[in-house]
Amino acid sequence: MNIFFLGAIALVAYIVQMFLGLKQIKNFNTVYGRMRRNGKVAIGRRPGKIASGTILLFSVDATGKIKEAEMMQGTSILARFKPRPQFAGLNVHELSEDHPVLLKENKLTRQAALNAQEVYLKVEKGNYQETKPVSPVMNLGLQLSLMKQSVQTKFTKRSV
């Protein structure tokens, strides 16, 4: 096959992926904006590297009662938010791993719901700090640096 033909296919696939990714971001912004107009929004995440990822949005009133919930779960850029009415009426403070509603959900949904509760409680206390994940390349560099320091300390201890 012609290399230009393969390059054109790759370019078209990249453009389609970019377009669908932007539609997914627009879907998130639309749902989040609608929920935000009604009050506070608790966002729970369970990122997926190989398995599907999950984002769970809770619209929460001043007392902590969940008014509305929507969830996006999937591995592809075709995933969209879907209503989760079983969470409506629950109190975000009372969610736990053994809550009857959470026991009926899959593991990813439970993790996302508990993450939403954790973040909500930290924000409510006023001590929430967003942590940025370390990239795999940076993580490898940190691991090598730690190994180097470990070897250096072993040799300096022996020579003393």
PDB file of C-alpha atoms in Angstrom:
ATOM      1  CA  MET A   1       0.000   0.000   0.000  1.00  0.00           C
ATOM      2  CA  ASN A   2       0.970   3.542  -0.550  1.00  0.00           C
ATOM      3  CA  ILE A   3       2.450   5.301   2.511  1.00  0.00           C
ATOM      4  CA  PHE A   4       0.426   8.425   1.756  1.00  0.00           C
ATOM      5  CA  PHE A   5      -2.797   6.406   1.822  1.00  0.00           C
ATOM      6  CA  LEU A   6      -1.934   4.985   5.258  1.00  0.00           C
ATOM      7  CA  GLY A   7      -0.984   8.457   6.466  1.00  0.00           C
ATOM      8  CA  ALA A   8      -4.315   9.844   5.231  1.00  0.00           C
ATOM      9  CA  ILE A   9      -6.224   7.094   7.060  1.00  0.00           C
ATOM     10  CA  ALA A  10      -4.299   7.832  10.269  1.00  0.00           C
ATOM     11  CA  LEU A  11      -4.975  11.565   9.891  1.00  0.00           C
ATOM     12  CA  VAL A  12      -8.711  11.012   9.328  1.00  0.00           C
ATOM     13  CA  ALA A  13      -8.879   8.670  12.349  1.00  0.00           C
ATOM     14  CA  TYR A  14      -7.110  11.287  14.481  1.00  0.00           C
ATOM     15  CA  ILE A  15      -9.504  14.042  13.357  1.00  0.00           C
ATOM     16  CA  VAL A  16     -12.564  11.847  14.048  1.00  0.00           C
ATOM     17  CA  GLN A  17     -11.204  10.953  17.500  1.00  0.00           C
ATOM     18  CA  MET A  18     -10.529  14.617  18.248  1.00  0.00           C
ATOM     19  CA  PHE A  19     -14.040  15.617  17.112  1.00  0.00           C
ATOM     20  CA  LEU A  20     -15.727  12.922  19.232  1.00  0.00           C
ATOM     21  CA  GLY A  21     -13.518  13.795  22.210  1.00  0.00           C
ATOM     22  CA  LEU A  22     -14.618  17.429  21.944  1.00  0.00           C
ATOM     23  CA  LYS A  23     -18.266  16.295  21.807  1.00  0.00           C
ATOM     24  CA  GLN A  24     -17.688  14.297  24.997  1.00  0.00           C
ATOM     25  CA  ILE A  25     -16.167  17.328  26.736  1.00  0.00           C
ATOM     26  CA  LYS A  26     -19.116  19.436  25.551  1.00  0.00           C
ATOM     27  CA  ASN A  27     -21.492  16.823  27.005  1.00  0.00           C
ATOM     28  CA  PHE A  28     -19.670  17.031  30.360  1.00  0.00           C
ATOM     29  CA  ASN A  29     -19.786  20.848  30.338  1.00  0.00           C
ATOM     30  CA  THR A  30     -23.500  20.861  29.491  1.00  0.00           C
ATOM     31  CA  VAL A  31     -24.427  18.417  32.268  1.00  0.00           C
ATOM     32  CA  TYR A  32     -22.126  20.087  34.791  1.00  0.00           C
ATOM     33  CA  GLY A  33     -23.439  23.575  33.919  1.00  0.00           C
ATOM     34  CA  ARG A  34     -27.056  22.463  34.278  1.00  0.00           C
ATOM     35  CA  MET A  35     -26.349  20.866  37.647  1.00  0.00           C
ATOM     36  CA  ARG A  36     -24.238  23.803  38.819  1.00  0.00           C
ATOM     37  CA  ARG A  37     -27.139  26.203  38.251  1.00  0.00           C
ATOM     38  CA  ASN A  38     -29.112  24.141  40.812  1.00  0.00           C
ATOM     39  CA  GLY A  39     -26.422  24.293  43.529  1.00  0.00           C
ATOM     40  CA  LYS A  40     -23.258  22.452  44.507  1.00  0.00           C
ATOM     41  CA  VAL A  41     -21.959  19.579  42.406  1.00  0.00           C
ATOM     42  CA  ALA A  42     -19.922  16.712  43.842  1.00  0.00           C
ATOM     43  CA  ILE A  43     -17.768  15.043  41.211  1.00  0.00           C
ATOM     44  CA  GLY A  44     -16.539  11.507  41.748  1.00  0.00           C
ATOM     45  CA  ARG A  45     -13.922   9.991  39.496  1.00  0.00           C
ATOM     46  CA  ARG A  46     -12.615   6.539  38.983  1.00  0.00           C
ATOM     47  CA  PRO A  47     -10.117   6.850  36.154  1.00  0.00           C
ATOM     48  CA  GLY A  48      -9.592   3.848  33.930  1.00  0.00           C
ATOM     49  CA  LYS A  49      -6.293   3.059  32.302  1.00  0.00           C
ATOM     50  CA  ILE A  50      -7.271  -0.267  30.774  1.00  0.00           C
ATOM     51  CA  ALA A  51     -10.720  -0.836  32.271  1.00  0.00           C
ATOM     52  CA  SER A  52     -13.537   1.641  31.774  1.00  0.00           C
ATOM     53  CA  GLY A  53     -13.409   4.969  33.549  1.00  0.00           C
ATOM     54  CA  THR A  54     -16.277   6.464  35.510  1.00  0.00           C
ATOM     55  CA  ILE A  55     -17.334  10.029  36.285  1.00  0.00           C
ATOM     56  CA  LEU A  56     -20.271  10.517  38.645  1.00  0.00           C
ATOM     57  CA  LEU A  57     -21.890  13.927  39.218  1.00  0.00           C
ATOM     58  CA  PHE A  58     -24.127  14.591  42.230  1.00  0.00           C
ATOM     59  CA  SER A  59     -26.224  17.770  42.422  1.00  0.00           C
ATOM     60  CA  VAL A  60     -26.285  18.421  46.169  1.00  0.00           C
ATOM     61  CA  ASP A  61     -28.454  20.881  48.151  1.00  0.00           C
ATOM     62  CA  ALA A  62     -27.339  22.820  51.247  1.00  0.00           C
ATOM     63  CA  THR A  63     -28.178  19.953  53.609  1.00  0.00           C
ATOM     64  CA  GLY A  64     -26.169  17.373  51.643  1.00  0.00           C
ATOM     65  CA  LYS A  65     -29.171  15.721  49.999  1.00  0.00           C
ATOM     66  CA  ILE A  66     -28.515  14.480  46.459  1.00  0.00           C
ATOM     67  CA  LYS A  67     -31.099  16.065  44.154  1.00  0.00           C
ATOM     68  CA  GLU A  68     -29.863  14.576  40.895  1.00  0.00           C
ATOM     69  CA  ALA A  69     -27.109  12.217  39.727  1.00  0.00           C
ATOM     70  CA  GLU A  70     -25.614  11.550  36.306  1.00  0.00           C
ATOM     71  CA  MET A  71     -22.850   9.142  35.373  1.00  0.00           C
ATOM     72  CA  MET A  72     -20.540   8.610  32.414  1.00  0.00           C
ATOM     73  CA  GLN A  73     -18.927   5.197  32.238  1.00  0.00           C
ATOM     74  CA  GLY A  74     -17.016   3.564  29.431  1.00  0.00           C
ATOM     75  CA  THR A  75     -13.733   3.080  27.658  1.00  0.00           C
ATOM     76  CA  SER A  76     -14.459   4.977  24.475  1.00  0.00           C
ATOM     77  CA  ILE A  77     -15.101   8.524  23.426  1.00  0.00           C
ATOM     78  CA  LEU A  78     -18.674   7.523  22.667  1.00  0.00           C
ATOM     79  CA  ALA A  79     -19.625   7.377  26.383  1.00  0.00           C
ATOM     80  CA  ARG A  80     -22.210   9.956  27.460  1.00  0.00           C
ATOM     81  CA  PHE A  81     -23.819  10.974  30.763  1.00  0.00           C
ATOM     82  CA  LYS A  82     -26.878   9.026  31.824  1.00  0.00           C
ATOM     83  CA  PRO A  83     -29.251   9.834  34.724  1.00  0.00           C
ATOM     84  CA  ARG A  84     -28.877   7.727  37.875  1.00  0.00           C
ATOM     85  CA  PRO A  85     -32.189   8.275  39.724  1.00  0.00           C
ATOM     86  CA  GLN A  86     -31.383   5.683  42.415  1.00  0.00           C
ATOM     87  CA  PHE A  87     -29.042   8.230  44.074  1.00  0.00           C
ATOM     88  CA  ALA A  88     -31.666  10.983  44.270  1.00  0.00           C
ATOM     89  CA  GLY A  89     -32.822  11.596  47.823  1.00  0.00           C
ATOM     90  CA  LEU A  90     -29.757  10.081  49.492  1.00  0.00           C
ATOM     91  CA  ASN A  91     -27.572  12.172  51.777  1.00  0.00           C
ATOM     92  CA  VAL A  92     -23.996  12.460  50.536  1.00  0.00           C
ATOM     93  CA  HIS A  93     -22.749  12.369  54.145  1.00  0.00           C
ATOM     94  CA  GLU A  94     -24.308   8.939  54.723  1.00  0.00           C
ATOM     95  CA  LEU A  95     -22.827   7.098  51.730  1.00  0.00           C
ATOM     96  CA  SER A  96     -20.651   4.140  52.650  1.00  0.00           C
ATOM     97  CA  GLU A  97     -19.410   0.951  51.013  1.00  0.00           C
ATOM     98  CA  ASP A  98     -22.182  -1.042  52.663  1.00  0.00           C
ATOM     99  CA  HIS A  99     -24.999   1.382  51.760  1.00  0.00           C
ATOM    100  CA  PRO A 100     -27.879  -0.622  50.186  1.00  0.00           C
ATOM    101  CA  VAL A 101     -27.960   1.538  47.038  1.00  0.00           C
ATOM    102  CA  LEU A 102     -24.205   1.240  46.499  1.00  0.00           C
ATOM    103  CA  LEU A 103     -24.262  -2.528  47.038  1.00  0.00           C
ATOM    104  CA  LYS A 104     -26.474  -2.829  43.943  1.00  0.00           C
ATOM    105  CA  GLU A 105     -23.953  -0.909  41.793  1.00  0.00           C
ATOM    106  CA  ASN A 106     -20.816  -2.204  40.103  1.00  0.00           C
ATOM    107  CA  LYS A 107     -17.389  -1.697  41.671  1.00  0.00           C
ATOM    108  CA  LEU A 108     -16.457   1.278  39.460  1.00  0.00           C
ATOM    109  CA  THR A 109     -19.667   3.137  40.331  1.00  0.00           C
ATOM    110  CA  ARG A 110     -19.153   2.479  44.057  1.00  0.00           C
ATOM    111  CA  GLN A 111     -15.602   3.827  43.859  1.00  0.00           C
ATOM    112  CA  ALA A 112     -16.725   6.939  41.984  1.00  0.00           C
ATOM    113  CA  ALA A 113     -19.568   7.580  44.463  1.00  0.00           C
ATOM    114  CA  LEU A 114     -17.236   7.249  47.444  1.00  0.00           C
ATOM    115  CA  ASN A 115     -14.716   9.523  45.704  1.00  0.00           C
ATOM    116  CA  ALA A 116     -17.458  12.123  45.170  1.00  0.00           C
ATOM    117  CA  GLN A 117     -18.344  11.907  48.862  1.00  0.00           C
ATOM    118  CA  GLU A 118     -14.683  12.207  49.908  1.00  0.00           C
ATOM    119  CA  VAL A 119     -14.064  15.274  47.736  1.00  0.00           C
ATOM    120  CA  TYR A 120     -17.372  16.858  48.831  1.00  0.00           C
ATOM    121  CA  LEU A 121     -16.520  16.420  52.524  1.00  0.00           C
ATOM    122  CA  LYS A 122     -13.015  17.848  52.048  1.00  0.00           C
ATOM    123  CA  VAL A 123     -14.384  20.879  50.196  1.00  0.00           C
ATOM    124  CA  GLU A 124     -17.037  21.308  52.872  1.00  0.00           C
ATOM    125  CA  LYS A 125     -14.323  21.349  55.571  1.00  0.00           C
ATOM    126  CA  GLY A 126     -12.285  23.775  53.479  1.00  0.00           C
ATOM    127  CA  ASN A 127      -9.124  21.680  53.224  1.00  0.00           C
ATOM    128  CA  TYR A 128      -9.371  20.228  49.715  1.00  0.00           C
ATOM    129  CA  GLN A 129      -6.221  20.424  47.628  1.00  0.00           C
ATOM    130  CA  GLU A 130      -6.292  19.123  44.058  1.00  0.00           C
ATOM    131  CA  THR A 131      -3.339  16.842  43.398  1.00  0.00           C
ATOM    132  CA  LYS A 132      -2.090  16.415  39.883  1.00  0.00           C
ATOM    133  CA  PRO A 133      -1.150  12.860  38.906  1.00  0.00           C
ATOM    134  CA  VAL A 134       2.470  12.223  38.017  1.00  0.00           C
ATOM    135  CA  SER A 135       3.098  11.180  34.422  1.00  0.00           C
ATOM    136  CA  PRO A 136       4.615   7.718  33.887  1.00  0.00           C
ATOM    137  CA  VAL A 137       7.832   9.258  32.537  1.00  0.00           C
ATOM    138  CA  MET A 138       8.161  11.528  35.582  1.00  0.00           C
ATOM    139  CA  ASN A 139       7.362   8.605  37.869  1.00  0.00           C
ATOM    140  CA  LEU A 140      10.149   6.550  36.268  1.00  0.00           C
ATOM    141  CA  GLY A 141      12.556   9.457  36.793  1.00  0.00           C
ATOM    142  CA  LEU A 142      11.584   9.701  40.461  1.00  0.00           C
ATOM    143  CA  GLN A 143      12.036   5.949  40.937  1.00  0.00           C
ATOM    144  CA  LEU A 144      15.505   6.070  39.351  1.00  0.00           C
ATOM    145  CA  SER A 145      16.456   9.037  41.526  1.00  0.00           C
ATOM    146  CA  LEU A 146      15.328   7.197  44.665  1.00  0.00           C
ATOM    147  CA  MET A 147      17.277   4.084  43.649  1.00  0.00           C
ATOM    148  CA  LYS A 148      20.392   6.201  43.056  1.00  0.00           C
ATOM    149  CA  GLN A 149      20.080   7.796  46.504  1.00  0.00           C
ATOM    150  CA  SER A 150      19.526   4.390  48.096  1.00  0.00           C
ATOM    151  CA  VAL A 151      22.671   2.965  46.502  1.00  0.00           C
ATOM    152  CA  GLN A 152      24.677   6.037  47.485  1.00  0.00           C
ATOM    153  CA  THR A 153      23.585   5.810  51.121  1.00  0.00           C
ATOM    154  CA  LYS A 154      24.441   2.084  51.252  1.00  0.00           C
ATOM    155  CA  PHE A 155      27.972   2.760  49.976  1.00  0.00           C
ATOM    156  CA  THR A 156      28.534   5.749  52.256  1.00  0.00           C
ATOM    157  CA  LYS A 157      27.389   3.731  55.307  1.00  0.00           C
ATOM    158  CA  ARG A 158      29.795   0.889  54.474  1.00  0.00           C
ATOM    159  CA  SER A 159      32.783   3.154  53.985  1.00  0.00           C
ATOM    160  CA  VAL A 160      32.298   4.950  57.342  1.00  0.00           C
TER     161      VAL A 160
END
